[in-house]
mmCIF file with all atom_site columns, C-alpha atoms in Angstrom:
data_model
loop_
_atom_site.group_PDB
_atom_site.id
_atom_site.type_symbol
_atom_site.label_atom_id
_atom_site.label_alt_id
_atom_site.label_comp_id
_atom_site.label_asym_id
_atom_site.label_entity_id
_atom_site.label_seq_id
_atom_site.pdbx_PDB_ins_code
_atom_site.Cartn_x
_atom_site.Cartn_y
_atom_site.Cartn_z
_atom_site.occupancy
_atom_site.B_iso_or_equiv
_atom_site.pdbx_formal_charge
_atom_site.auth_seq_id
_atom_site.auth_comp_id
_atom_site.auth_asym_id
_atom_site.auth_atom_id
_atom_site.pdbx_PDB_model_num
ATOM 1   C CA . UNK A 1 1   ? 79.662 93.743  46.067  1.00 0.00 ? 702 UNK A CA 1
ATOM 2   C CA . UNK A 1 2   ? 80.632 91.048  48.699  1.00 0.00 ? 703 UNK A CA 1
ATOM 3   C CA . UNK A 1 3   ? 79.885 94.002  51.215  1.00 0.00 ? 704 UNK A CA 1
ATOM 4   C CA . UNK A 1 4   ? 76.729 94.882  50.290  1.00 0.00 ? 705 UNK A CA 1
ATOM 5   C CA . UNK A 1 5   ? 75.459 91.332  50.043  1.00 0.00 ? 706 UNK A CA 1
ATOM 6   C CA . UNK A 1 6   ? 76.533 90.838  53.617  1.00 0.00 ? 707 UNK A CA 1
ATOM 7   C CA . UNK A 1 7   ? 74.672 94.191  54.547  1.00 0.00 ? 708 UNK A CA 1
ATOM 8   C CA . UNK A 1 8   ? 71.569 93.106  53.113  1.00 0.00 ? 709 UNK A CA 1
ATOM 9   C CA . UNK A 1 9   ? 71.566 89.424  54.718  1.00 0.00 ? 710 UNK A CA 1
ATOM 10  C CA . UNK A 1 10  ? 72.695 91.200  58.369  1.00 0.00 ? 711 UNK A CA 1
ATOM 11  C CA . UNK A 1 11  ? 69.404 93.672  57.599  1.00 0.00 ? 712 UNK A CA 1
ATOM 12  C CA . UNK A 1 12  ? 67.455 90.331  57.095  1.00 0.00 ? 713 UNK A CA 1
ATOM 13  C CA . UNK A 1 13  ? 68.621 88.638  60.162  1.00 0.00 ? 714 UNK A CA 1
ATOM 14  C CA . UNK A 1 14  ? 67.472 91.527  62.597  1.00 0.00 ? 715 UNK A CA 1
ATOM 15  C CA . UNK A 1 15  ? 64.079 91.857  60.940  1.00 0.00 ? 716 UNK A CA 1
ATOM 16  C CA . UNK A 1 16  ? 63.390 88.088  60.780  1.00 0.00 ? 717 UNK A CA 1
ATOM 17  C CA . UNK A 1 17  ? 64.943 88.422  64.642  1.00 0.00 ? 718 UNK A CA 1
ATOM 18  C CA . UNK A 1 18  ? 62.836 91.424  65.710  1.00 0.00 ? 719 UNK A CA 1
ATOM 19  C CA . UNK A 1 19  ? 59.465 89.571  64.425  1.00 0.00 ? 720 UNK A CA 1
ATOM 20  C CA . UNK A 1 20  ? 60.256 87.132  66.352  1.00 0.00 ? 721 UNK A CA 1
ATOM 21  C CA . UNK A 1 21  ? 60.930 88.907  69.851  1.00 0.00 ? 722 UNK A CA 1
ATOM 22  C CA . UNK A 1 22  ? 58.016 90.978  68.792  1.00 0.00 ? 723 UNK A CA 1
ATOM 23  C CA . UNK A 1 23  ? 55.617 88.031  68.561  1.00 0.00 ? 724 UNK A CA 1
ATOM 24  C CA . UNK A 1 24  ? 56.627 86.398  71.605  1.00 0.00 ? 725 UNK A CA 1
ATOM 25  C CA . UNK A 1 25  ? 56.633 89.239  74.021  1.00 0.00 ? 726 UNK A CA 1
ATOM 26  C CA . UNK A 1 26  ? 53.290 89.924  75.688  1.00 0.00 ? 727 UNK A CA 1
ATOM 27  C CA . UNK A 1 27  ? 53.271 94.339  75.243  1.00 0.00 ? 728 UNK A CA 1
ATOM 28  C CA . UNK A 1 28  ? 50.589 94.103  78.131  1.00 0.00 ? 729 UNK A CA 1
ATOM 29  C CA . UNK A 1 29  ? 52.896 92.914  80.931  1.00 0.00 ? 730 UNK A CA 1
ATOM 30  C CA . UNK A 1 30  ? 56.012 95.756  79.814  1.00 0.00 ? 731 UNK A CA 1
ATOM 31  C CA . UNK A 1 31  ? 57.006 98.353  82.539  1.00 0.00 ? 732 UNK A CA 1
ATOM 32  C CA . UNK A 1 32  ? 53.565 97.031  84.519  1.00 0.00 ? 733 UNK A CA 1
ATOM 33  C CA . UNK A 1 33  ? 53.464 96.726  88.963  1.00 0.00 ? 734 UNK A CA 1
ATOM 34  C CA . UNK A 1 34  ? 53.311 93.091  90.097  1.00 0.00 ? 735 UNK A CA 1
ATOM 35  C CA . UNK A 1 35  ? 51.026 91.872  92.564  1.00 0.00 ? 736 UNK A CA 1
ATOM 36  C CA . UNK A 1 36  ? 50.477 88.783  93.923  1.00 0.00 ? 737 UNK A CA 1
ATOM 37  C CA . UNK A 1 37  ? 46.736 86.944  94.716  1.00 0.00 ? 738 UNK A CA 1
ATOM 38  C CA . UNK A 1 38  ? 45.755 83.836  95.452  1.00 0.00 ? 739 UNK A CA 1
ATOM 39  C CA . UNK A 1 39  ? 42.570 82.436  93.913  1.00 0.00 ? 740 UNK A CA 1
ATOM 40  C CA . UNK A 1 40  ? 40.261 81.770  97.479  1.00 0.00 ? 741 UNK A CA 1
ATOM 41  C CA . UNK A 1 41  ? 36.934 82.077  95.551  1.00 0.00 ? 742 UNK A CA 1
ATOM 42  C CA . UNK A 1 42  ? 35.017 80.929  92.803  1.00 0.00 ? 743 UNK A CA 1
ATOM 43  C CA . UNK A 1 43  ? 34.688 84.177  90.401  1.00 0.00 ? 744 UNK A CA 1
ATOM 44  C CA . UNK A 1 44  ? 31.672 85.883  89.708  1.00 0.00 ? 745 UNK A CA 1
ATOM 45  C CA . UNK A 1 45  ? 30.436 84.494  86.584  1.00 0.00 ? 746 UNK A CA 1
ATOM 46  C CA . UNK A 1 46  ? 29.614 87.417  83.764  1.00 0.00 ? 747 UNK A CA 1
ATOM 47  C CA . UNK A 1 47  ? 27.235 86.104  80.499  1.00 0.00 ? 748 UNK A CA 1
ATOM 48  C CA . UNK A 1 48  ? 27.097 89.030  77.666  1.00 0.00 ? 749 UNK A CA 1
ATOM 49  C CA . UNK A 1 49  ? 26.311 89.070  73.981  1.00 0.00 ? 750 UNK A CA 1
ATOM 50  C CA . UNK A 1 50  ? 29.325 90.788  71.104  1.00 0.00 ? 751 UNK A CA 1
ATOM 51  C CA . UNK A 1 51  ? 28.214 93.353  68.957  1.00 0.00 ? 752 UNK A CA 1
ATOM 52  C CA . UNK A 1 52  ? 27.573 90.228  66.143  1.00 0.00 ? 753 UNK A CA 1
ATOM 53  C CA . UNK A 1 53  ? 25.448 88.350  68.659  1.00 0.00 ? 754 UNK A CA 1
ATOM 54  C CA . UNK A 1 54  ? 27.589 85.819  69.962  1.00 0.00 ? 755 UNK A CA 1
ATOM 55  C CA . UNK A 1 55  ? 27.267 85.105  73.265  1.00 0.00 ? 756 UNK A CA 1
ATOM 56  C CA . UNK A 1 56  ? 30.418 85.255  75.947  1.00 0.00 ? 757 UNK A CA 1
ATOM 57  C CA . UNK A 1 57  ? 31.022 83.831  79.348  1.00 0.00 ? 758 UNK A CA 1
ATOM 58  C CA . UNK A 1 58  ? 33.662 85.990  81.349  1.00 0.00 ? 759 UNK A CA 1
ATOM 59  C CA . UNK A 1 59  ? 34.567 85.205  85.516  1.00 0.00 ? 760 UNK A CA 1
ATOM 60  C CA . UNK A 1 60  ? 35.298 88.387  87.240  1.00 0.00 ? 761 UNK A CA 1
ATOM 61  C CA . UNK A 1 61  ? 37.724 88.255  90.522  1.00 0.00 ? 762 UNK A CA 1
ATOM 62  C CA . UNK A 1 62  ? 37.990 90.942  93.329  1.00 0.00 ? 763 UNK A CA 1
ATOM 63  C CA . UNK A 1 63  ? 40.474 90.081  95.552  1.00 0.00 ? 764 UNK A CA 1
ATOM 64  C CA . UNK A 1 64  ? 43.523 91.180  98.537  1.00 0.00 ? 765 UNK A CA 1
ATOM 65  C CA . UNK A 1 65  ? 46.890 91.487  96.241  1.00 0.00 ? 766 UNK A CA 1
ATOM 66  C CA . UNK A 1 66  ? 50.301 92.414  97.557  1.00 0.00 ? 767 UNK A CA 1
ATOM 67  C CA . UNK A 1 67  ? 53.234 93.746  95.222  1.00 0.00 ? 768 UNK A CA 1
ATOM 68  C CA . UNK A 1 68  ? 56.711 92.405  96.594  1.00 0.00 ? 769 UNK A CA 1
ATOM 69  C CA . UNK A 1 69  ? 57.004 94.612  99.210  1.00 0.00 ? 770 UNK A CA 1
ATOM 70  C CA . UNK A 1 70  ? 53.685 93.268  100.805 1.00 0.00 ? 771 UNK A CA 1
ATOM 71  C CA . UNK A 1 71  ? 51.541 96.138  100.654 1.00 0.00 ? 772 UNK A CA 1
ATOM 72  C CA . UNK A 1 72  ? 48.092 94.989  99.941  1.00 0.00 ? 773 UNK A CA 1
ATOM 73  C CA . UNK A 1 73  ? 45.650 96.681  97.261  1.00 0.00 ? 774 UNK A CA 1
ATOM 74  C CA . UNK A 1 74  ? 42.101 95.498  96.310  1.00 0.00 ? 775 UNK A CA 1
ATOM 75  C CA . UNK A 1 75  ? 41.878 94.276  92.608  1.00 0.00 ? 776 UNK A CA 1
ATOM 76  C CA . UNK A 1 76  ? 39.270 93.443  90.166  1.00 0.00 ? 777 UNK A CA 1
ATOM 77  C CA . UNK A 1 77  ? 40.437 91.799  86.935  1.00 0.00 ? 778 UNK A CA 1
ATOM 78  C CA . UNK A 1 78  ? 38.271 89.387  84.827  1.00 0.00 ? 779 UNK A CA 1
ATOM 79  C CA . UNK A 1 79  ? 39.497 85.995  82.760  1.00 0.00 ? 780 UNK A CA 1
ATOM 80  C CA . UNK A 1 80  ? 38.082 84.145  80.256  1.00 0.00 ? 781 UNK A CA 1
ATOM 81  C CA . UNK A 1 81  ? 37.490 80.859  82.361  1.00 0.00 ? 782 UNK A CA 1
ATOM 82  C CA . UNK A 1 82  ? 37.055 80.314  85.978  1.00 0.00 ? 783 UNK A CA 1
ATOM 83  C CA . UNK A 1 83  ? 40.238 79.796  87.704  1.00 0.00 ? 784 UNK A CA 1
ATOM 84  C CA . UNK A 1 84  ? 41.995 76.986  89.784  1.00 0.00 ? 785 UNK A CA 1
ATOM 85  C CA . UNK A 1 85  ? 41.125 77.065  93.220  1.00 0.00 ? 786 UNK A CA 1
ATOM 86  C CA . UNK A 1 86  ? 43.845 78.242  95.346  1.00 0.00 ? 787 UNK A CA 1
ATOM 87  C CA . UNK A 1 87  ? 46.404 79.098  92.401  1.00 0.00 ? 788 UNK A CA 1
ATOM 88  C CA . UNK A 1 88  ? 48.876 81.516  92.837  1.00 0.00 ? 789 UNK A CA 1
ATOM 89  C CA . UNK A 1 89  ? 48.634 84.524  90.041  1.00 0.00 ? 790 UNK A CA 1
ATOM 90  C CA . UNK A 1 90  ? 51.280 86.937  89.355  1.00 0.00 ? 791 UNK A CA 1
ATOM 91  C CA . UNK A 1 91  ? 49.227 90.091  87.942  1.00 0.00 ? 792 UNK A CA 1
ATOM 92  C CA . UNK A 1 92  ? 50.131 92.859  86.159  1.00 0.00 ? 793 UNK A CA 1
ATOM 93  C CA . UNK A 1 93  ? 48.780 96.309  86.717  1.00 0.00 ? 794 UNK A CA 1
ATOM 94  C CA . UNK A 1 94  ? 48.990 99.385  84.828  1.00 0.00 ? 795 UNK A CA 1
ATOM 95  C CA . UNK A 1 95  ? 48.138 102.921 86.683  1.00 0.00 ? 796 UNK A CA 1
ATOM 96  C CA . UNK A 1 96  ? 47.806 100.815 90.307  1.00 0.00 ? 797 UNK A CA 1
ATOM 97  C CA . UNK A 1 97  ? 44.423 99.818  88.886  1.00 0.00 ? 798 UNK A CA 1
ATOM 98  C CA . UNK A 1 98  ? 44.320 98.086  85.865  1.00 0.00 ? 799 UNK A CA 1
ATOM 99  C CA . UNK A 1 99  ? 44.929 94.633  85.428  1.00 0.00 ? 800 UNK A CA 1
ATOM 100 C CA . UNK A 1 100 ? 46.538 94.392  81.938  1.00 0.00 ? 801 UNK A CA 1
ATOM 101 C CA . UNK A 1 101 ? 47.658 90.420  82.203  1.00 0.00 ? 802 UNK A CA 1
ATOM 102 C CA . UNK A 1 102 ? 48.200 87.585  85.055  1.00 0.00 ? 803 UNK A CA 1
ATOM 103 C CA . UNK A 1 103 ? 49.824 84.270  84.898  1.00 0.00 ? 804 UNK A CA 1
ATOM 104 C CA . UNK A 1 104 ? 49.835 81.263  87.096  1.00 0.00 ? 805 UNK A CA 1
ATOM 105 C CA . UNK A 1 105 ? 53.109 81.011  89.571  1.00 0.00 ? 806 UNK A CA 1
ATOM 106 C CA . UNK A 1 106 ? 54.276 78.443  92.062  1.00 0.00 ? 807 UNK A CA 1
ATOM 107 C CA . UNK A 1 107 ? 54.543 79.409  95.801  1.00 0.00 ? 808 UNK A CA 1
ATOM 108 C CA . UNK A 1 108 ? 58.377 79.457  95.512  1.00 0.00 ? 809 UNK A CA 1
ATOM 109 C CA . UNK A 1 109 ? 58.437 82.234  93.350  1.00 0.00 ? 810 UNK A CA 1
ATOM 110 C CA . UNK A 1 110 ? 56.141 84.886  95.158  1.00 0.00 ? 811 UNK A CA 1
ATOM 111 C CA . UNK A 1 111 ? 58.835 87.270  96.667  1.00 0.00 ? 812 UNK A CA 1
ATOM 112 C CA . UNK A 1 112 ? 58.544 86.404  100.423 1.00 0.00 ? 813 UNK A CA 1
ATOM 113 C CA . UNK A 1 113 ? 56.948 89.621  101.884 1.00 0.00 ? 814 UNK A CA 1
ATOM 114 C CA . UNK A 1 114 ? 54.030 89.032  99.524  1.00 0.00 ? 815 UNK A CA 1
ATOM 115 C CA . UNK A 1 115 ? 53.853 85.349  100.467 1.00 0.00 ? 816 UNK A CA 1
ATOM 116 C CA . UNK A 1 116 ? 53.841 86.248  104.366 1.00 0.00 ? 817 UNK A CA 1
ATOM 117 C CA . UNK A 1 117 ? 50.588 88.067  103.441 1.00 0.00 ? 818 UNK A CA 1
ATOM 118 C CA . UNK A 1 118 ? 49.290 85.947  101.503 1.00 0.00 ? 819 UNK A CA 1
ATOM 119 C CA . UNK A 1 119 ? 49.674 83.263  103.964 1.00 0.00 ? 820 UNK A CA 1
ATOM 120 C CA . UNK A 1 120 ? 47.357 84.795  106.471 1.00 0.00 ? 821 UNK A CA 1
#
């Protein structure tokens, strides 16, 4: 009885434990290509209506990006607010196209054949 108890608090654990990993791991950035940008430009500003009416303000960026080997190739990816001048993004791209997510990153942490392009 003590065995099964123990079973059935150990299945607990990893459930309770695998909703957790689950709900902080972003699925869009798994087994993606990273490339590097830095935000030059203000983006193009996108208005639109949903399907319910509500209207939606998107900024769309096409820009130079180089993956940590430094070769360069021309992305478009769109966020929901304009973006900081002359931030560093770390995108993520799925099919050497598609930007799936990006996050901000400091200078430091570009890998340093990216940053040498980025730099000129």
């Amino acid at each position: 009885m003590k065995k099964f108890g123990g079973f059935i608090i150990a299945i607990v654990v990893v459930v309770i434990g695998f909703g957790i990993f689950i709900q902080n791991v972003n699925l869009n950035r798994i087994g993606k290509d990273q490339y590097y940008i830095q935000i030059a430009a203000e983006g193009n500003k996108i208005e639109g209506k949903s399907d319910n009416g509500e209207v939606y303000v998107r900024y769309e960026y096409k820009l130079p990006a180089f993956d940590q080997s430094g070769n360069e190739k021309e992305l478009a990816f769109t966020a929901p607010k304009e973006l900081r001048q002359n931030a560093y993004l770390m995108l993520y791209v799925k099919d050497g196209k598609e930007v799936t997510s990006y996050q901000e990153v400091k200078e430091k942490e570009i890998p340093e054949k990216a940053a040498d392009k980025l730099a000129k």
